[in-house]
Amino acid sequence: MQPTAPLPQTGLADTPARPQRRRSKALATWLAVLGGTLGLHRFYLYGWRDRLGWCFPLPTLLGLAGVQRMNAFGQDDRAAWVLIPLLGLMISLAMLTAILYGLTSDERWAQRHNPGQPVQATGWLPVLGVIVALLLGASVFMGTVAFGMQHLFEWQLGKA
């Protein structure tokens, strides 16, 4: 019987640490594209206790509530004017995150998210995610700025 290497300790009394699971750059990139507005990419990388991940759903849901208000009450609903840009900004933030994840080098990704594990080549999936994120993110951001500026000018004209 061969002697086995001791398991790394967690700091708790005689409790061996679990081996860390590999975190895929391609999956993180696509989670940011498809579910980034809800923080799914953060929960994948850092777990359910990630506080920053829990900051994503509320503004997204408020933005969706603004869309519902505009559908129900029309374009003159001022609450929708404020809420809808939140959704646009959250989508843009999620796409920016996907771009950053997808363009991170494999070595840096392994160092940050898979320490102690060998570097794994990711292929084209993160690059395709970056392309989709760039198209969606730029379109949504330009639309959000145009929507916000249009309603700001309308509000200013209404005051005069």
PDB file of C-alpha atoms in Angstrom:
ATOM      1  CA  MET A   1       0.000   0.000   0.000  1.00  0.00           C
ATOM      2  CA  GLN A   2       1.483   3.336  -1.059  1.00  0.00           C
ATOM      3  CA  PRO A   3       1.401   6.286   1.315  1.00  0.00           C
ATOM      4  CA  THR A   4      -0.984   8.991   0.162  1.00  0.00           C
ATOM      5  CA  ALA A   5      -0.196  12.661   0.245  1.00  0.00           C
ATOM      6  CA  PRO A   6      -2.026  14.557   2.971  1.00  0.00           C
ATOM      7  CA  LEU A   7      -4.993  16.625   1.864  1.00  0.00           C
ATOM      8  CA  PRO A   8      -4.697  20.397   2.193  1.00  0.00           C
ATOM      9  CA  GLN A   9      -6.297  21.719   5.346  1.00  0.00           C
ATOM     10  CA  THR A  10      -9.000  24.392   5.455  1.00  0.00           C
ATOM     11  CA  GLY A  11      -8.027  25.782   8.803  1.00  0.00           C
ATOM     12  CA  LEU A  12     -10.831  23.940  10.557  1.00  0.00           C
ATOM     13  CA  ALA A  13      -9.920  21.169  12.947  1.00  0.00           C
ATOM     14  CA  ASP A  14      -8.945  18.098  10.882  1.00  0.00           C
ATOM     15  CA  THR A  15     -11.324  18.924   8.038  1.00  0.00           C
ATOM     16  CA  PRO A  16      -9.752  18.290   4.635  1.00  0.00           C
ATOM     17  CA  ALA A  17     -10.406  20.894   1.950  1.00  0.00           C
ATOM     18  CA  ARG A  18     -12.409  19.856  -1.079  1.00  0.00           C
ATOM     19  CA  PRO A  19     -10.535  19.909  -4.340  1.00  0.00           C
ATOM     20  CA  GLN A  20     -11.380  23.077  -6.225  1.00  0.00           C
ATOM     21  CA  ARG A  21     -13.546  22.568  -9.301  1.00  0.00           C
ATOM     22  CA  ARG A  22     -12.315  23.861 -12.636  1.00  0.00           C
ATOM     23  CA  ARG A  23     -14.018  27.038 -13.781  1.00  0.00           C
ATOM     24  CA  SER A  24     -14.405  27.293 -17.531  1.00  0.00           C
ATOM     25  CA  LYS A  25     -13.702  30.611 -19.241  1.00  0.00           C
ATOM     26  CA  ALA A  26     -16.058  29.716 -22.092  1.00  0.00           C
ATOM     27  CA  LEU A  27     -18.909  28.900 -19.717  1.00  0.00           C
ATOM     28  CA  ALA A  28     -18.327  32.050 -17.652  1.00  0.00           C
ATOM     29  CA  THR A  29     -18.308  34.161 -20.829  1.00  0.00           C
ATOM     30  CA  TRP A  30     -21.568  32.668 -22.103  1.00  0.00           C
ATOM     31  CA  LEU A  31     -23.201  32.893 -18.664  1.00  0.00           C
ATOM     32  CA  ALA A  32     -22.361  36.596 -18.684  1.00  0.00           C
ATOM     33  CA  VAL A  33     -23.915  36.947 -22.151  1.00  0.00           C
ATOM     34  CA  LEU A  34     -27.073  34.952 -21.452  1.00  0.00           C
ATOM     35  CA  GLY A  35     -27.648  35.461 -17.724  1.00  0.00           C
ATOM     36  CA  GLY A  36     -25.282  38.239 -16.760  1.00  0.00           C
ATOM     37  CA  THR A  37     -28.084  40.644 -15.930  1.00  0.00           C
ATOM     38  CA  LEU A  38     -29.063  38.279 -13.110  1.00  0.00           C
ATOM     39  CA  GLY A  39     -25.476  37.716 -11.936  1.00  0.00           C
ATOM     40  CA  LEU A  40     -25.260  34.071 -13.039  1.00  0.00           C
ATOM     41  CA  HIS A  41     -21.630  34.468 -14.112  1.00  0.00           C
ATOM     42  CA  ARG A  42     -20.702  35.730 -10.626  1.00  0.00           C
ATOM     43  CA  PHE A  43     -22.490  32.851  -8.924  1.00  0.00           C
ATOM     44  CA  TYR A  44     -20.708  30.382 -11.211  1.00  0.00           C
ATOM     45  CA  LEU A  45     -17.288  31.829 -10.435  1.00  0.00           C
ATOM     46  CA  TYR A  46     -17.638  32.800  -6.764  1.00  0.00           C
ATOM     47  CA  GLY A  47     -20.609  30.841  -5.419  1.00  0.00           C
ATOM     48  CA  TRP A  48     -23.998  31.811  -4.031  1.00  0.00           C
ATOM     49  CA  ARG A  49     -22.482  33.901  -1.231  1.00  0.00           C
ATOM     50  CA  ASP A  50     -21.026  36.448  -3.662  1.00  0.00           C
ATOM     51  CA  ARG A  51     -22.444  39.790  -2.555  1.00  0.00           C
ATOM     52  CA  LEU A  52     -21.739  41.520  -5.846  1.00  0.00           C
ATOM     53  CA  GLY A  53     -23.668  38.808  -7.675  1.00  0.00           C
ATOM     54  CA  TRP A  54     -26.754  39.635  -5.620  1.00  0.00           C
ATOM     55  CA  CYS A  55     -26.553  43.282  -6.769  1.00  0.00           C
ATOM     56  CA  PHE A  56     -27.455  42.321 -10.353  1.00  0.00           C
ATOM     57  CA  PRO A  57     -31.067  41.047 -10.148  1.00  0.00           C
ATOM     58  CA  LEU A  58     -32.712  44.079  -8.496  1.00  0.00           C
ATOM     59  CA  PRO A  59     -31.810  46.738 -11.109  1.00  0.00           C
ATOM     60  CA  THR A  60     -32.606  44.263 -13.870  1.00  0.00           C
ATOM     61  CA  LEU A  61     -36.042  43.537 -12.430  1.00  0.00           C
ATOM     62  CA  LEU A  62     -36.679  47.255 -11.887  1.00  0.00           C
ATOM     63  CA  GLY A  63     -35.813  47.853 -15.555  1.00  0.00           C
ATOM     64  CA  LEU A  64     -38.209  45.108 -16.608  1.00  0.00           C
ATOM     65  CA  ALA A  65     -40.873  46.727 -14.414  1.00  0.00           C
ATOM     66  CA  GLY A  66     -40.228  49.957 -16.339  1.00  0.00           C
ATOM     67  CA  VAL A  67     -40.818  48.131 -19.624  1.00  0.00           C
ATOM     68  CA  GLN A  68     -44.085  46.738 -18.235  1.00  0.00           C
ATOM     69  CA  ARG A  69     -45.131  50.226 -17.075  1.00  0.00           C
ATOM     70  CA  MET A  70     -44.444  51.696 -20.495  1.00  0.00           C
ATOM     71  CA  ASN A  71     -46.500  48.941 -22.124  1.00  0.00           C
ATOM     72  CA  ALA A  72     -49.351  49.580 -19.680  1.00  0.00           C
ATOM     73  CA  PHE A  73     -49.300  53.375 -19.371  1.00  0.00           C
ATOM     74  CA  GLY A  74     -47.638  54.550 -22.588  1.00  0.00           C
ATOM     75  CA  GLN A  75     -44.600  56.688 -23.274  1.00  0.00           C
ATOM     76  CA  ASP A  76     -45.604  59.498 -20.919  1.00  0.00           C
ATOM     77  CA  ASP A  77     -45.020  57.430 -17.777  1.00  0.00           C
ATOM     78  CA  ARG A  78     -42.150  59.157 -15.973  1.00  0.00           C
ATOM     79  CA  ALA A  79     -41.394  56.185 -13.748  1.00  0.00           C
ATOM     80  CA  ALA A  80     -40.735  54.131 -16.886  1.00  0.00           C
ATOM     81  CA  TRP A  81     -38.384  56.865 -18.100  1.00  0.00           C
ATOM     82  CA  VAL A  82     -36.232  56.263 -15.041  1.00  0.00           C
ATOM     83  CA  LEU A  83     -36.536  52.478 -14.810  1.00  0.00           C
ATOM     84  CA  ILE A  84     -35.944  51.428 -18.421  1.00  0.00           C
ATOM     85  CA  PRO A  85     -32.377  52.801 -18.594  1.00  0.00           C
ATOM     86  CA  LEU A  86     -31.535  50.597 -15.590  1.00  0.00           C
ATOM     87  CA  LEU A  87     -32.251  47.555 -17.718  1.00  0.00           C
ATOM     88  CA  GLY A  88     -30.121  48.920 -20.565  1.00  0.00           C
ATOM     89  CA  LEU A  89     -27.230  49.638 -18.229  1.00  0.00           C
ATOM     90  CA  MET A  90     -27.421  46.177 -16.650  1.00  0.00           C
ATOM     91  CA  ILE A  91     -27.404  44.517 -20.075  1.00  0.00           C
ATOM     92  CA  SER A  92     -24.441  46.681 -21.109  1.00  0.00           C
ATOM     93  CA  LEU A  93     -22.589  45.828 -17.888  1.00  0.00           C
ATOM     94  CA  ALA A  94     -23.194  42.112 -18.412  1.00  0.00           C
ATOM     95  CA  MET A  95     -21.904  42.339 -21.999  1.00  0.00           C
ATOM     96  CA  LEU A  96     -18.815  44.266 -20.868  1.00  0.00           C
ATOM     97  CA  THR A  97     -18.148  41.548 -18.302  1.00  0.00           C
ATOM     98  CA  ALA A  98     -18.496  38.865 -20.989  1.00  0.00           C
ATOM     99  CA  ILE A  99     -16.006  40.746 -23.160  1.00  0.00           C
ATOM    100  CA  LEU A 100     -13.534  40.984 -20.281  1.00  0.00           C
ATOM    101  CA  TYR A 101     -13.894  37.295 -19.444  1.00  0.00           C
ATOM    102  CA  GLY A 102     -13.580  36.184 -23.049  1.00  0.00           C
ATOM    103  CA  LEU A 103     -10.489  38.294 -23.748  1.00  0.00           C
ATOM    104  CA  THR A 104      -8.636  37.236 -20.593  1.00  0.00           C
ATOM    105  CA  SER A 105      -5.620  35.123 -21.497  1.00  0.00           C
ATOM    106  CA  ASP A 106      -5.797  31.440 -20.603  1.00  0.00           C
ATOM    107  CA  GLU A 107      -2.793  31.805 -18.299  1.00  0.00           C
ATOM    108  CA  ARG A 108      -4.315  34.681 -16.364  1.00  0.00           C
ATOM    109  CA  TRP A 109      -7.672  32.878 -16.163  1.00  0.00           C
ATOM    110  CA  ALA A 110      -6.013  29.771 -14.745  1.00  0.00           C
ATOM    111  CA  GLN A 111      -4.046  31.862 -12.261  1.00  0.00           C
ATOM    112  CA  ARG A 112      -7.135  33.733 -11.048  1.00  0.00           C
ATOM    113  CA  HIS A 113      -9.902  31.119 -11.180  1.00  0.00           C
ATOM    114  CA  ASN A 114      -8.097  27.759 -11.282  1.00  0.00           C
ATOM    115  CA  PRO A 115      -5.013  28.189  -9.071  1.00  0.00           C
ATOM    116  CA  GLY A 116      -2.791  25.154  -8.831  1.00  0.00           C
ATOM    117  CA  GLN A 117      -4.337  23.559 -11.907  1.00  0.00           C
ATOM    118  CA  PRO A 118      -2.740  23.353 -15.349  1.00  0.00           C
ATOM    119  CA  VAL A 119      -3.598  25.938 -17.983  1.00  0.00           C
ATOM    120  CA  GLN A 120      -6.269  24.703 -20.362  1.00  0.00           C
ATOM    121  CA  ALA A 121      -6.700  26.131 -23.869  1.00  0.00           C
ATOM    122  CA  THR A 122     -10.230  27.440 -24.339  1.00  0.00           C
ATOM    123  CA  GLY A 123     -10.621  27.512 -28.115  1.00  0.00           C
ATOM    124  CA  TRP A 124     -13.146  29.640 -29.978  1.00  0.00           C
ATOM    125  CA  LEU A 125     -16.185  29.558 -27.669  1.00  0.00           C
ATOM    126  CA  PRO A 126     -15.105  32.569 -25.578  1.00  0.00           C
ATOM    127  CA  VAL A 127     -14.255  34.494 -28.761  1.00  0.00           C
ATOM    128  CA  LEU A 128     -17.727  33.828 -30.172  1.00  0.00           C
ATOM    129  CA  GLY A 129     -19.171  34.975 -26.840  1.00  0.00           C
ATOM    130  CA  VAL A 130     -17.147  38.183 -27.099  1.00  0.00           C
ATOM    131  CA  ILE A 131     -18.479  38.829 -30.603  1.00  0.00           C
ATOM    132  CA  VAL A 132     -22.089  38.362 -29.481  1.00  0.00           C
ATOM    133  CA  ALA A 133     -21.484  40.471 -26.367  1.00  0.00           C
ATOM    134  CA  LEU A 134     -19.930  43.272 -28.401  1.00  0.00           C
ATOM    135  CA  LEU A 135     -22.856  43.372 -30.818  1.00  0.00           C
ATOM    136  CA  LEU A 136     -25.513  43.243 -28.103  1.00  0.00           C
ATOM    137  CA  GLY A 137     -23.705  45.475 -25.642  1.00  0.00           C
ATOM    138  CA  ALA A 138     -22.966  48.256 -28.119  1.00  0.00           C
ATOM    139  CA  SER A 139     -26.508  48.206 -29.520  1.00  0.00           C
ATOM    140  CA  VAL A 140     -28.178  48.221 -26.128  1.00  0.00           C
ATOM    141  CA  PHE A 141     -25.866  50.905 -24.750  1.00  0.00           C
ATOM    142  CA  MET A 142     -26.452  53.222 -27.728  1.00  0.00           C
ATOM    143  CA  GLY A 143     -30.205  52.639 -27.440  1.00  0.00           C
ATOM    144  CA  THR A 144     -30.128  53.345 -23.706  1.00  0.00           C
ATOM    145  CA  VAL A 145     -28.245  56.602 -24.187  1.00  0.00           C
ATOM    146  CA  ALA A 146     -30.596  57.675 -26.993  1.00  0.00           C
ATOM    147  CA  PHE A 147     -33.680  56.795 -24.917  1.00  0.00           C
ATOM    148  CA  GLY A 148     -32.359  58.625 -21.875  1.00  0.00           C
ATOM    149  CA  MET A 149     -31.322  61.734 -23.777  1.00  0.00           C
ATOM    150  CA  GLN A 150     -34.608  61.909 -25.691  1.00  0.00           C
ATOM    151  CA  HIS A 151     -36.621  61.782 -22.499  1.00  0.00           C
ATOM    152  CA  LEU A 152     -34.307  64.247 -20.752  1.00  0.00           C
ATOM    153  CA  PHE A 153     -34.850  66.769 -23.556  1.00  0.00           C
ATOM    154  CA  GLU A 154     -38.605  66.157 -23.534  1.00  0.00           C
ATOM    155  CA  TRP A 155     -38.662  66.701 -19.783  1.00  0.00           C
ATOM    156  CA  GLN A 156     -36.633  69.917 -20.137  1.00  0.00           C
ATOM    157  CA  LEU A 157     -38.977  71.205 -22.863  1.00  0.00           C
ATOM    158  CA  GLY A 158     -41.975  70.366 -20.700  1.00  0.00           C
ATOM    159  CA  LYS A 159     -40.566  72.518 -17.870  1.00  0.00           C
ATOM    160  CA  ALA A 160     -40.079  75.556 -20.153  1.00  0.00           C
TER     161      ALA A 160
END
